[in-house]
């Protein structure tokens, strides 16, 4: 008799866990059904690809944020970082036309610089938090302001535009497709898979979780806490750089309004996906769904007149709060 | 109520309480009562159900069946600590103080005195001063909690309870983290509280203290009520046997003598680090070395410095005849040196995680195959650790925080042994652990030494230092006061060194 009880308990637990993990997927499914019932064009191939491409920026950045948050940190600077990297990248490429022409070489050097800048900016955030022993919130609040003002300064208060000679060469990175999916979506998929493997299957990922759960325990268990934490910010910077590389050919320009509030969208995607804000538990798969959910809300509002498009932020905010509320509430305990 | 006949007035009683968590029963028809002005000790092994019973008595958990009587009338205690308003206060093992607030703010937290809508700080200050003086606690009401020692924090908790006119004080292992002199002071307070008619439930693993302070003892085992007796009728051995349900004559394992020719594996010469000054010692292969002394005598700092957790200021450490200076725990681990922290919950285990990731965390590089974690190997290691260290769980899938203290300690040992160490340093290896598990841990340590692992035992519990160590170093204020071996190892000698009454030249 006790055996059957144990089995019952286990199957119940597995089911409950699934329900929690499946929450974001369910939410996305419901959103899709709502979208389709409002306008059948929602599920058209064109719209789906558009949705995925738009999710790619936030999604890629949010994968990086998943690492930072899982290890107990936070990075508020990602939006400004993306803006300043776009700006510097455009300046560098424009200046290289004279030397290397408007070909692939210039673009590749530009992309290389972008990655170096991203990794460098992340490293600065990381070192200031770990070696400087300043709270991540304060460090990244500071760098957020610095990067945002730098891009304004470089653009002299206006807009930095990519030379028209280069746009033709660079354009395909955002607009072309490979095997039916736009290139940004492929990058997104690549980052998501790599992120999942690193977080769930490598020692580094395990260490991130350990540090986020309890830094002292990690330290006493021979984890190099400072190095791991710094690395999470470097990964975040790298992801921002990747997102920038596919973002620049979209508009071919950067200004003070580039990437505004991306940090909040990235953090929101991570939290909707089930990662715990104070660290110790991270889910890359959830983050991907979170990014898709956020983009889908905006997309649905574009399709319908029922709710004004200006209320996009309101809808996103409601979804974030509801998602976290659903995750926190322990339905099984309440009934006892 | 078989005992109320000769007892004074019974304030709080649990009558045939049973409790199940889900399908798992943890208490079976347990009765317990507490009277005015008495100390009633509650003892039992880890997992015997003491914590659950305490939580039920304080209203934090409702019983599944049975009833609670307050002043003889059946009552449903209000949840979430609201029973404090009825005079029932539970002092948790992990103290519940707001670290960044002052002593007076903490004492009045949640029931601040106000006049005309503003805080009446002056009156509160005066009351706190009076209370602190009664308790004999020499701290300023404006001191920040984070600046106090653990013993002082505990006193603040008790003061806070007194300020709430507690009639019943339930204390979960209040002396676990206290030094002998602090314990003495604490007992004086308990006696004063008794005089005022406060009923005290005292949970402890230190049977000698139970014998000293309590009037009655209730013994529990495996969720069952084993007996309630006047303390005067029980010897320490009786208590231990009733708790464990078996003979405990072999609490300490038989000792193997260390080979006189055994090589020295770890040695320090004139090592200074932080408050550790000029410490020298040597540890042989297969030896169990005790480090005794009062809390704060620098024993933990000494070994944290050797293991790369604290910087070394000067002096030399030799491991296996090589001069070493580890800058990180991973270097020490790779060399075969592992330190087991005394702060099991704060520095030892990830309480929110499951057993397998905890088990492998310290030795994770060993579990990497093709850059990925080999999860099968992790599961095997866990199964091995569970078997080797007899970790008992209902369900291998539970969070480590839900394990009993004894099982957590065993898991911590298993985690440390996964690094295949040649020297292990165990800091307070049996803190907050029942007698049965203690006995097991002593046998593990002895078995490891017999296999050739060298062990350093840092402990404030003198009987265990005396019971399992080959040699004992006594520290005081960062320095080594003396070394004892053979028949010299006794409480008297250790105490004289530790108190600074004697020093080896």
Coordinates of N, CA, C and O in Angstrom, one line a residue, chain B residues 131-294:
Chain B
X131 N 15.8 46.1 30.6 CA 15.8 44.7 30.2 C 17.2 44.1 30.1 O 17.5 43.1 30.5
X132 N 18.0 44.9 29.4 CA 19.4 44.4 29.1 C 20.1 44.2 30.4 O 20.9 43.3 30.6
X133 N 19.8 45.1 31.4 CA 20.5 45.0 32.7 C 20.0 43.8 33.4 O 20.8 43.0 34.0
X134 N 18.7 43.5 33.3 CA 18.2 42.3 33.9 C 18.9 41.0 33.4 O 19.2 40.1 34.1
X135 N 19.0 41.0 32.1 CA 19.6 39.9 31.4 C 21.1 39.8 31.7 O 21.8 38.8 31.5
X136 N 21.7 40.9 32.1 CA 23.1 41.0 32.3 C 23.9 41.1 31.0 O 25.0 40.6 30.8
X137 N 23.3 41.7 30.0 CA 23.9 41.8 28.7 C 24.5 43.2 28.6 O 23.8 44.2 28.7
X138 N 25.8 43.3 28.4 CA 26.5 44.6 28.4 C 26.7 45.1 27.0 O 27.8 45.1 26.5
X139 N 25.6 45.5 26.4 CA 25.7 46.1 25.1 C 24.8 47.3 25.1 O 23.8 47.4 25.8
X140 N 25.1 48.3 24.1 CA 24.3 49.5 24.0 C 23.0 49.2 23.3 O 23.0 48.3 22.4
X141 N 21.9 49.8 23.7 CA 20.6 49.6 23.0 C 20.7 50.0 21.5 O 20.0 49.6 20.7
X142 N 21.7 50.9 21.2 CA 21.8 51.4 19.9 C 22.8 50.6 19.0 O 23.1 50.9 17.9
X143 N 23.4 49.5 19.6 CA 24.3 48.7 18.8 C 23.6 48.0 17.7 O 22.4 47.6 17.8
X144 N 24.3 47.9 16.6 CA 23.7 47.2 15.4 C 23.8 45.7 15.6 O 24.8 45.2 16.1
X145 N 22.8 44.9 15.2 CA 22.8 43.5 15.5 C 24.0 42.8 14.7 O 24.6 41.9 15.2
X146 N 24.3 43.3 13.5 CA 25.3 42.7 12.7 C 26.7 42.8 13.4 O 27.6 42.1 13.0
X147 N 26.8 43.7 14.4 CA 28.1 43.9 15.1 C 28.2 43.0 16.3 O 29.3 42.9 16.9
X148 N 27.2 42.2 16.6 CA 27.2 41.4 17.8 C 27.7 40.0 17.6 O 27.6 39.5 16.5
X149 N 28.1 39.4 18.6 CA 28.5 38.0 18.5 C 27.2 37.1 18.5 O 26.2 37.6 18.9
X150 N 27.4 35.9 18.2 CA 26.2 35.0 18.1 C 25.5 34.9 19.5 O 24.3 34.9 19.6
X151 N 26.4 34.8 20.5 CA 25.8 34.7 21.9 C 25.0 35.9 22.3 O 23.9 35.8 22.8
X152 N 25.6 37.1 21.9 CA 24.9 38.3 22.2 C 23.5 38.4 21.5 O 22.5 38.8 22.0
X153 N 23.6 37.9 20.2 CA 22.3 38.0 19.4 C 21.3 37.1 20.1 O 20.1 37.5 20.1
X154 N 21.7 35.9 20.6 CA 20.8 35.0 21.2 C 20.2 35.7 22.5 O 19.0 35.6 22.7
X155 N 21.0 36.4 23.2 CA 20.5 37.1 24.4 C 19.5 38.2 24.0 O 18.5 38.4 24.6
X156 N 19.8 38.8 22.8 CA 18.8 39.8 22.3 C 17.5 39.1 22.0 O 16.4 39.7 22.4
X157 N 17.5 38.0 21.4 CA 16.3 37.2 21.1 C 15.5 37.0 22.4 O 14.3 37.1 22.4
X158 N 16.3 36.5 23.4 CA 15.6 36.2 24.7 C 15.0 37.5 25.3 O 13.9 37.5 25.8
X159 N 15.8 38.6 25.2 CA 15.3 39.8 25.8 C 14.0 40.2 25.0 O 13.0 40.7 25.6
X160 N 14.0 40.0 23.7 CA 12.9 40.4 22.9 C 11.6 39.6 23.4 O 10.5 40.1 23.5
X161 N 11.9 38.3 23.6 CA 10.8 37.4 24.1 C 10.3 37.9 25.5 O 9.1 37.9 25.7
X162 N 11.2 38.3 26.3 CA 10.8 38.8 27.7 C 10.0 40.0 27.5 O 9.0 40.2 28.2
X163 N 10.3 40.9 26.6 CA 9.6 42.1 26.4 C 8.2 41.9 25.9 O 7.3 42.7 26.0
X164 N 8.0 40.7 25.3 CA 6.7 40.3 24.9 C 5.9 39.5 25.9 O 4.9 38.9 25.6
X165 N 6.4 39.6 27.2 CA 5.8 38.9 28.3 C 5.5 37.4 27.9 O 4.4 36.9 28.1
X166 N 6.6 36.8 27.4 CA 6.4 35.3 27.1 C 6.1 34.5 28.3 O 6.7 34.7 29.4
X167 N 5.2 33.6 28.2 CA 4.9 32.7 29.3 C 5.6 31.3 29.0 O 5.9 30.6 29.9
X168 N 5.7 31.0 27.7 CA 6.3 29.8 27.2 C 7.4 30.2 26.2 O 7.1 30.9 25.3
X169 N 8.6 29.7 26.5 CA 9.7 30.0 25.6 C 10.2 28.7 25.1 O 10.6 27.8 25.8
X170 N 10.1 28.5 23.8 CA 10.6 27.3 23.2 C 11.9 27.6 22.5 O 12.0 28.4 21.5
X171 N 12.9 26.9 22.9 CA 14.3 27.2 22.4 C 14.9 26.0 21.7 O 15.1 25.0 22.3
X172 N 15.2 26.2 20.4 CA 15.8 25.2 19.6 C 17.3 25.2 19.7 O 17.9 26.1 19.1
X173 N 17.9 24.4 20.4 CA 19.4 24.3 20.5 C 20.0 25.6 20.8 O 20.9 26.1 20.0
X174 N 19.6 26.3 21.8 CA 20.2 27.6 22.1 C 21.7 27.6 22.4 O 22.3 28.6 22.1
X175 N 22.2 26.5 22.9 CA 23.6 26.5 23.3 C 24.5 25.9 22.2 O 25.7 25.9 22.4
X176 N 24.0 25.6 21.1 CA 24.8 24.9 20.1 C 26.0 25.7 19.7 O 27.1 25.2 19.4
X177 N 25.8 27.0 19.6 CA 26.9 27.9 19.1 C 27.5 28.7 20.2 O 28.3 29.6 20.0
X178 N 27.2 28.4 21.5 CA 27.8 29.1 22.6 C 29.1 28.5 23.1 O 29.2 27.3 23.1
X179 N 30.0 29.3 23.6 CA 31.1 28.8 24.3 C 30.7 28.4 25.7 O 29.6 28.8 26.2
X180 N 31.5 27.6 26.5 CA 31.1 27.2 27.8 C 30.8 28.4 28.7 O 29.8 28.3 29.5
X181 N 31.6 29.5 28.7 CA 31.3 30.6 29.6 C 30.0 31.3 29.2 O 29.2 31.7 30.0
X182 N 29.8 31.4 27.8 CA 28.5 32.0 27.4 C 27.3 31.1 27.8 O 26.3 31.6 28.2
X183 N 27.5 29.8 27.7 CA 26.5 28.8 28.1 C 26.1 29.1 29.6 O 25.0 29.1 30.0
X184 N 27.2 29.2 30.4 CA 27.0 29.5 31.8 C 26.1 30.7 32.1 O 25.1 30.7 32.8
X185 N 26.5 31.8 31.4 CA 25.7 33.0 31.5 C 24.3 32.8 31.0 O 23.3 33.2 31.6
X186 N 24.1 32.0 29.9 CA 22.8 31.8 29.4 C 22.0 31.0 30.4 O 20.8 31.3 30.6
X187 N 22.6 30.0 31.1 CA 21.8 29.3 32.1 C 21.4 30.1 33.3 O 20.3 29.9 33.8
X188 N 22.2 31.1 33.6 CA 21.8 32.0 34.7 C 20.5 32.7 34.3 O 19.6 32.9 35.0
X189 N 20.5 33.1 33.0 CA 19.3 33.8 32.5 C 18.1 32.9 32.5 O 17.0 33.3 32.9
X190 N 18.3 31.6 32.1 CA 17.2 30.7 32.1 C 16.7 30.5 33.6 O 15.4 30.5 33.8
X191 N 17.6 30.5 34.5 CA 17.1 30.3 35.9 C 16.3 31.5 36.4 O 15.3 31.4 37.1
X192 N 16.7 32.7 35.9 CA 15.9 33.9 36.3 C 14.5 33.9 35.6 O 13.5 34.2 36.3
X193 N 14.5 33.4 34.4 CA 13.2 33.3 33.7 C 12.3 32.3 34.4 O 11.1 32.6 34.6
X194 N 12.9 31.2 34.9 CA 12.1 30.3 35.7 C 11.5 30.9 36.9 O 10.3 30.7 37.2
X195 N 12.3 31.7 37.6 CA 11.8 32.3 38.8 C 10.6 33.2 38.5 O 9.6 33.3 39.3
X196 N 10.6 33.8 37.3 CA 9.5 34.7 36.9 C 8.2 33.9 36.5 O 7.2 34.4 36.1
X197 N 8.4 32.5 36.5 CA 7.3 31.7 36.1 C 7.2 31.3 34.7 O 6.2 30.8 34.2
X198 N 8.2 31.6 33.9 CA 8.2 31.3 32.5 C 8.5 29.8 32.3 O 9.3 29.3 33.0
X199 N 7.7 29.2 31.5 CA 7.9 27.8 31.2 C 8.8 27.7 30.0 O 8.6 28.4 29.0
X200 N 9.9 26.8 30.1 CA 10.9 26.8 29.0 C 11.0 25.4 28.4 O 11.2 24.4 29.1
X201 N 10.8 25.4 27.1 CA 11.1 24.1 26.4 C 12.5 24.2 25.8 O 12.8 25.1 25.1
X202 N 13.4 23.3 26.2 CA 14.8 23.4 25.9 C 15.2 22.2 25.0 O 15.1 21.0 25.5
X203 N 15.5 22.4 23.8 CA 15.9 21.3 22.9 C 17.4 21.4 22.8 O 18.0 22.4 22.5
X204 N 18.1 20.3 23.0 CA 19.5 20.3 22.9 C 20.0 18.9 22.7 O 19.4 17.9 23.0
X205 N 21.2 18.8 22.0 CA 21.9 17.6 21.9 C 23.0 17.4 22.9 O 23.6 16.3 23.0
X206 N 23.2 18.4 23.7 CA 24.2 18.3 24.8 C 23.6 17.8 26.0 O 22.9 18.5 26.8
X207 N 23.7 16.5 26.3 CA 23.0 15.8 27.4 C 23.4 16.4 28.7 O 22.6 16.4 29.6
X208 N 24.7 16.7 28.8 CA 25.2 17.2 30.1 C 24.5 18.5 30.5 O 24.1 18.7 31.6
X209 N 24.2 19.3 29.5 CA 23.5 20.6 29.7 C 22.0 20.3 30.1 O 21.5 20.9 31.0
X210 N 21.4 19.3 29.4 CA 20.1 18.9 29.7 C 20.0 18.5 31.2 O 19.1 18.9 31.9
X211 N 21.0 17.7 31.6 CA 21.0 17.2 33.0 C 21.1 18.4 33.9 O 20.5 18.4 35.0
X212 N 21.9 19.4 33.6 CA 22.2 20.5 34.5 C 21.0 21.4 34.6 O 20.7 21.8 35.7
X213 N 20.3 21.7 33.5 CA 19.4 22.8 33.6 C 17.9 22.4 33.7 O 17.1 23.1 34.1
X214 N 17.6 21.2 33.2 CA 16.1 20.9 33.1 C 15.5 20.2 34.3 O 16.3 19.6 35.1
X215 N 14.2 20.3 34.4 CA 13.5 19.7 35.5 C 12.9 18.4 35.1 O 12.8 17.4 35.8
X216 N 12.4 18.4 33.8 CA 11.9 17.1 33.3 C 12.5 16.9 31.9 O 12.9 17.9 31.2
X217 N 12.5 15.7 31.4 CA 13.0 15.4 30.1 C 12.0 14.6 29.3 O 11.4 13.6 29.9
X218 N 11.8 14.9 28.1 CA 10.9 14.1 27.2 C 11.8 13.6 26.1 O 12.6 14.3 25.5
X219 N 11.8 12.3 25.9 CA 12.7 11.6 24.9 C 11.8 11.2 23.7 O 10.7 10.6 23.9
X220 N 12.2 11.5 22.5 CA 11.5 11.1 21.3 C 12.4 10.3 20.4 O 13.6 10.5 20.4
X221 N 11.8 9.4 19.7 CA 12.6 8.6 18.7 C 11.7 8.3 17.5 O 10.6 7.8 17.7
X222 N 12.1 8.6 16.3 CA 11.4 8.2 15.1 C 9.9 8.7 15.2 O 9.0 8.0 14.8
X223 N 9.7 9.9 15.7 CA 8.3 10.4 15.7 C 7.5 9.9 16.8 O 6.3 10.3 16.9
X224 N 8.0 9.1 17.7 CA 7.3 8.5 18.8 C 7.7 9.1 20.1 O 8.8 9.4 20.3
X225 N 6.7 9.1 21.0 CA 7.0 9.5 22.4 C 7.6 8.3 23.1 O 7.0 7.3 23.2
X226 N 8.8 8.5 23.6 CA 9.5 7.3 24.3 C 9.3 7.4 25.8 O 9.1 6.4 26.5
X227 N 9.3 8.7 26.3 CA 9.1 8.8 27.8 C 9.3 10.2 28.2 O 9.9 11.0 27.6
X228 N 8.6 10.5 29.4 CA 8.8 11.8 30.0 C 9.2 11.5 31.5 O 8.4 10.8 32.2
X229 N 10.3 12.0 32.0 CA 10.7 11.6 33.3 C 11.4 12.9 34.0 O 11.9 13.7 33.3
X230 N 11.3 12.9 35.3 CA 12.1 13.9 36.0 C 13.6 13.7 35.7 O 14.0 12.6 35.8
X231 N 14.2 14.8 35.5 CA 15.6 14.7 35.1 C 16.5 14.0 36.2 O 17.4 13.3 35.9
X232 N 16.1 14.3 37.4 CA 16.9 13.7 38.5 C 17.0 12.2 38.5 O 17.9 11.6 39.0
X233 N 16.0 11.5 37.8 CA 15.9 10.1 37.9 C 16.7 9.5 36.7 O 16.8 8.3 36.6
X234 N 17.3 10.3 35.8 CA 18.0 9.8 34.6 C 19.4 10.1 34.7 O 19.8 11.2 35.0
X235 N 20.3 9.2 34.3 CA 21.7 9.4 34.1 C 21.9 9.8 32.6 O 21.0 9.6 31.8
X236 N 23.1 10.3 32.3 CA 23.3 10.7 30.9 C 23.2 9.5 30.0 O 22.7 9.5 28.9
X237 N 23.7 8.3 30.5 CA 23.7 7.1 29.7 C 22.2 6.7 29.5 O 21.9 6.2 28.4
X238 N 21.4 6.8 30.5 CA 20.0 6.5 30.3 C 19.4 7.3 29.2 O 18.7 6.8 28.3
X239 N 19.7 8.6 29.2 CA 19.1 9.5 28.2 C 19.5 9.0 26.8 O 18.8 8.9 25.9
X240 N 20.9 8.8 26.7 CA 21.4 8.5 25.4 C 20.8 7.2 24.9 O 20.4 7.0 23.7
X241 N 20.6 6.2 25.8 CA 20.1 4.9 25.4 C 18.6 5.0 25.0 O 18.2 4.4 24.0
X242 N 17.9 5.8 25.7 CA 16.5 6.0 25.3 C 16.3 6.7 24.0 O 15.4 6.4 23.2
X243 N 17.3 7.6 23.7 CA 17.2 8.3 22.4 C 17.5 7.4 21.3 O 16.8 7.4 20.2
X244 N 18.6 6.6 21.4 CA 19.0 5.8 20.3 C 18.4 4.5 20.3 O 18.2 3.9 19.2
X245 N 17.9 4.0 21.4 CA 17.3 2.7 21.5 C 18.2 1.6 21.4 O 17.9 0.5 21.1
X246 N 19.5 1.8 21.6 CA 20.5 0.8 21.7 C 21.6 1.2 22.6 O 21.7 2.3 23.0
X247 N 22.5 0.2 22.9 CA 23.6 0.5 23.7 C 24.6 1.5 23.0 O 24.8 1.4 21.8
X248 N 25.1 2.5 23.7 CA 26.0 3.4 23.0 C 27.4 3.4 23.6 O 28.1 4.3 23.6
X249 N 27.7 2.2 24.1 CA 29.0 2.1 24.8 C 30.2 2.4 23.9 O 31.2 2.9 24.2
X250 N 29.9 2.1 22.6 CA 31.0 2.3 21.6 C 30.8 3.7 20.9 O 30.9 3.7 19.7
X251 N 30.5 4.7 21.6 CA 30.3 6.0 20.9 C 31.6 6.4 20.2 O 31.6 6.9 19.0
X252 N 32.7 6.2 20.8 CA 34.0 6.5 20.2 C 34.6 5.2 19.7 O 34.6 4.2 20.4
X253 N 35.2 5.3 18.5 CA 35.7 4.0 17.9 C 37.0 3.7 18.6 O 37.7 4.6 19.1
X254 N 37.4 2.4 18.5 CA 38.8 2.1 19.0 C 39.8 2.8 18.2 O 39.7 3.0 17.0
X255 N 40.9 3.2 18.8 CA 41.9 4.0 18.1 C 43.1 3.1 17.7 O 43.6 2.3 18.5
X256 N 43.4 3.3 16.4 CA 44.7 2.7 15.9 C 45.8 3.6 16.3 O 45.7 4.8 16.1
X257 N 46.9 3.1 16.8 CA 48.0 3.9 17.0 C 48.7 4.3 15.7 O 48.6 3.6 14.7
X258 N 49.2 5.6 15.6 CA 49.9 6.0 14.4 C 51.3 5.4 14.4 O 51.9 5.4 15.4
X259 N 51.6 4.9 13.2 CA 53.0 4.4 13.0 C 54.0 5.5 13.3 O 53.9 6.6 12.8
X260 N 55.0 5.2 14.2 CA 55.9 6.2 14.6 C 56.8 6.6 13.4 O 57.3 7.8 13.3
X261 N 56.9 5.8 12.4 CA 57.6 6.1 11.2 C 56.8 6.8 10.1 O 57.3 7.1 9.0
X262 N 55.5 6.9 10.4 CA 54.6 7.5 9.3 C 55.2 8.9 9.0 O 55.6 9.7 9.8
X263 N 55.2 9.2 7.7 CA 55.8 10.5 7.2 C 54.9 11.6 7.6 O 53.6 11.5 7.7
X264 N 55.5 12.8 7.9 CA 54.7 14.0 8.1 C 54.1 14.4 6.8 O 54.9 14.6 5.8
X265 N 52.8 14.7 6.7 CA 52.2 15.0 5.4 C 51.9 16.5 5.3 O 52.1 17.1 4.3
X266 N 51.5 17.1 6.4 CA 51.2 18.5 6.4 C 51.9 19.2 7.6 O 51.8 18.7 8.7
X267 N 52.6 20.3 7.4 CA 53.2 20.9 8.5 C 53.2 22.5 8.3 O 53.2 22.9 7.1
X268 N 53.1 23.2 9.4 CA 53.2 24.6 9.3 C 54.3 25.1 10.2 O 54.6 24.5 11.2
X269 N 55.1 26.1 9.7 CA 56.1 26.6 10.6 C 55.9 28.1 10.7 O 55.9 28.9 9.7
X270 N 55.8 28.6 11.9 CA 55.6 30.0 12.2 C 54.6 30.7 11.3 O 54.9 31.8 10.8
X271 N 53.5 30.0 11.1 CA 52.5 30.6 10.2 C 51.7 31.7 10.9 O 51.2 31.5 12.0
X272 N 51.6 32.8 10.2 CA 50.7 33.9 10.6 C 49.7 34.3 9.5 O 50.1 34.3 8.4
X273 N 48.5 34.5 9.9 CA 47.5 34.9 8.9 C 46.3 35.5 9.7 O 45.7 34.9 10.5
X274 N 46.1 36.8 9.5 CA 45.1 37.5 10.2 C 45.4 37.4 11.7 O 46.5 37.8 12.1
X275 N 44.4 36.9 12.5 CA 44.7 36.8 13.9 C 45.5 35.6 14.4 O 45.8 35.5 15.5
X276 N 45.8 34.8 13.4 CA 46.7 33.6 13.7 C 48.1 34.0 13.8 O 48.6 34.7 12.8
X277 N 48.8 33.8 14.9 CA 50.2 34.3 15.1 C 51.1 33.1 15.3 O 51.0 32.4 16.3
X278 N 52.1 33.0 14.4 CA 53.3 32.1 14.7 C 52.9 30.7 15.0 O 53.4 30.1 16.0
X279 N 52.1 30.1 14.2 CA 51.6 28.7 14.6 C 52.5 27.7 13.9 O 52.7 27.8 12.7
X280 N 52.9 26.7 14.6 CA 53.6 25.6 14.0 C 53.0 24.3 14.4 O 52.6 24.1 15.6
X281 N 52.8 23.3 13.5 CA 52.3 22.0 13.9 C 52.7 21.0 12.8 O 53.1 21.5 11.7
X282 N 52.6 19.8 13.1 CA 52.8 18.8 12.0 C 51.8 17.7 12.1 O 51.3 17.4 13.2
X283 N 51.4 17.1 11.0 CA 50.4 16.1 10.9 C 51.0 14.9 10.1 O 51.5 15.1 9.0
X284 N 50.9 13.7 10.7 CA 51.4 12.5 10.1 C 50.3 11.8 9.3 O 49.1 12.0 9.5
X285 N 50.8 10.9 8.4 CA 49.9 10.1 7.6 C 49.1 9.3 8.5 O 49.6 8.6 9.4
X286 N 47.8 9.3 8.4 CA 46.9 8.4 9.2 C 46.7 8.9 10.6 O 46.1 8.2 11.4
X287 N 47.1 10.1 10.9 CA 46.9 10.6 12.2 C 45.6 11.5 12.3 O 45.2 12.1 11.3
X288 N 45.0 11.5 13.5 CA 43.9 12.3 13.8 C 44.3 13.4 14.8 O 44.7 13.1 15.9
X289 N 44.4 14.6 14.3 CA 44.9 15.7 15.1 C 43.8 16.6 15.6 O 43.0 17.0 14.7
X290 N 43.7 16.8 16.9 CA 42.6 17.7 17.3 C 43.1 19.1 17.5 O 44.2 19.3 17.9
X291 N 42.2 20.0 17.2 CA 42.5 21.4 17.5 C 41.4 21.9 18.4 O 40.2 22.1 18.0
X292 N 41.8 22.2 19.7 CA 40.8 22.6 20.7 C 41.0 24.1 21.0 O 42.0 24.7 20.6
X293 N 40.1 24.6 21.8 CA 40.3 26.0 22.2 C 38.9 26.6 22.2 O 37.9 26.0 21.8
X294 N 38.8 27.8 22.7 CA 37.5 28.5 22.7 C 37.1 29.0 21.4 O 38.0 29.1 20.5

